[in-house]
Amino acid sequence: MEPKHDSKWAKFHPMWDGFYTFLFTPGETTSRGSHIRDGIDLKRTMFMVVLALIPCLLFGIYNTGHWHYVATGEAGEYMDMFGDKLIYGLIQVLPIVIVSYAVGLGVEFIFCIKNQHAIQEGFLVSGMLIPLIIPADTPLWMVAFATVFAVVLGKEVFGGTGMNIVNIALTARAFLFFGYPTMMSGDKVWMSGISDLSRETLEANGVTGATQLGELASFTGPKADWIYPGGLEAFQAKWSIMDSFWGFIPGSIGETSVVAILIGAALLLYTGIASWRIMLSFVLGGFVVGILSNMGAINPYMELEPLNHLVIGGFAFGAVFMITDPVTASQTNTGKYIYGFLGGALSITVRVFNGAYPEGVMMAILFMNVMAPLIDHYVVSANIKRRTKRLKTKTA
Amino acid sequence: MSNDKIKAPKEPLFSKKNKKLVTEPLDDNNPLTIQVLGICSALAITVSIEQALVMTGSVFFVLGAGNMIISLLRNLIPSRIRIIVQLVVVASLVIIVNEVLQAFLPDVAEKLSVFVGLIITNCIIMGRFEAFAMANKPWPSFLDAVGNTVGYGIVLVLVSLFREVFGAGKFFNVPIFGDRIEGTGLYSIGYMDNNFIILAPFALFAVGLIIWIQRARNKSLIEEH
């Protein structure tokens, strides 16, 4: 089966090699001394992250169906029509996952064959992340288009897997966000299949169609525009922190359930794939800005408890799966604390102070991705300075 | 005429050297993709082909006339104040262009707004004055202007073609995918114009892609490390 160097299929060798090593353990072993420090390679790493994302995906499938039937008024309670919800969710979500993988891997294969590189498995994770951070109603051709954009301009131009400067999945999301704003924000996309329903129908079924963030963002405007005239109490009467924690809230497919995300986080931390320093400082950064905005509150949004901030929107998902991406994050330990903290702080800052962007996590993480090398640079040069100083005092 | 100075043989108008002045900036030494000059205008006005063409025309006038004026004056300009003289020449030419556009193409002039005035700061123009017109005769200077403007214009038109078609769904201001608001044509099956392509940052991606393709085709442009 293996295409030999002289056969006419030789240029497809990277593709064959990629599939072969993915499916089988290669039979050869090194005959001399080897230098393996750890048995985990890129395939296993990536697969572990995909595994960590499965709870989010499963919950996202249920949640997509759940909000569809809530919005149409057919099933209000969580367990009503459970099977129908799952089926509806599967029909909405699975095609997005398939398109994201097919298109992304296709682009990856083309570049690998063209450059005769071995195929690397970086896209296994990106391909799963992209569906999880977009609304379930996103048309498939947009998913495909965004994936091509992200893989080519986010990754391949920099040299492929492990060379990218910004997070690929977030690049895809940013492309959709700026390219098709009507499909990525507002009150028509967060509950699947409601674009034909009138505002009155939605209100009769007890939903606005917007995410919590969209509703909260109305608090930054004049009082007449508030979705909840009763202020923050009215908002909290509708959405309890526990609801948001379990994930029964409208939002992108995989970002809603903090519980599912925490299961993934536990796996990532146990295997050491994600950095606990970044995760911790990201959450801390968001928390601190939450407290600060509480202290100087001038509108109901600023009064929202810091804890509540952490469980709504994409904050938890960003903290566990996005900001911890080892390629785009800071590499030094001190840098990781700074990087995570600023990322979290910026996320909540954008959220609370910029009504035009209800969710700041994407922007904040992309921004910090770009800043990460700078942080590392200063951490390293500070270390050099400290050590030369120590050397001088010793010799003096 | 008892001038015993040996006169250089008269060069034909389109000698090999002169032809090269026109062809080189088109690819090997493109002012936009190789020298990376004039990027600001390439980002700002490439939302429609019409704007790109008018911009190219304006730059052609300013650069062509300016190059010749500077070239004629090159032996009179004291080198210490040459930048000021060059600026005066550009500024006066740009004012002429601006007035002409406002008189005869008010719609386009309004869309191009300050960017006509900002031709003054287009680095290609000062760059060509400084690098070429100050040291060459008027005719080669004019050819140099032709080559550089066309090189600049090609990139501008390519970028604006892509942005107008996929960003606004139009070609030369004519909708080609159907009516966006009525939802006819391609829009009826769910196609949407990409808003991101209209935004200026995307022009940066487009110029970058053009540079990528150009370098992939023309290996002589790849720098040694």
Coordinates of C-alpha atoms in Angstrom, one line a residue, chain A residues 111 141-142 149 152-153 157 175 178-183, chain B residues 189-197 199 202 205 209 212:
Chain A
F111 CA -0.6 22.0 1.8
W141 CA -20.9 27.2 3.6
M142 CA -20.0 29.9 6.0
F149 CA -9.6 31.3 5.9
V152 CA -4.7 29.1 5.3
L153 CA -4.2 32.6 6.7
V157 CA 1.2 31.0 5.9
F175 CA -13.9 35.9 10.4
F178 CA -16.9 40.4 11.2
G179 CA -17.9 38.9 7.9
Y180 CA -21.5 37.9 8.8
P181 CA -22.5 39.9 11.9
T182 CA -26.1 39.1 11.4
M183 CA -25.4 35.4 11.8
Chain B
I189 CA -30.4 30.4 -1.4
G190 CA -28.8 31.8 1.6
Y191 CA -25.7 33.6 0.2
M192 CA -24.6 36.6 2.1
D193 CA -22.1 39.3 1.3
N194 CA -19.0 39.2 3.6
N195 CA -18.9 42.3 5.6
F196 CA -15.4 41.7 6.7
I197 CA -14.1 42.0 3.1
L199 CA -13.5 46.5 6.1
F202 CA -9.2 42.8 4.7
F205 CA -5.0 40.3 3.7
L209 CA -2.2 37.2 -0.7
W212 CA 2.3 35.5 -1.7

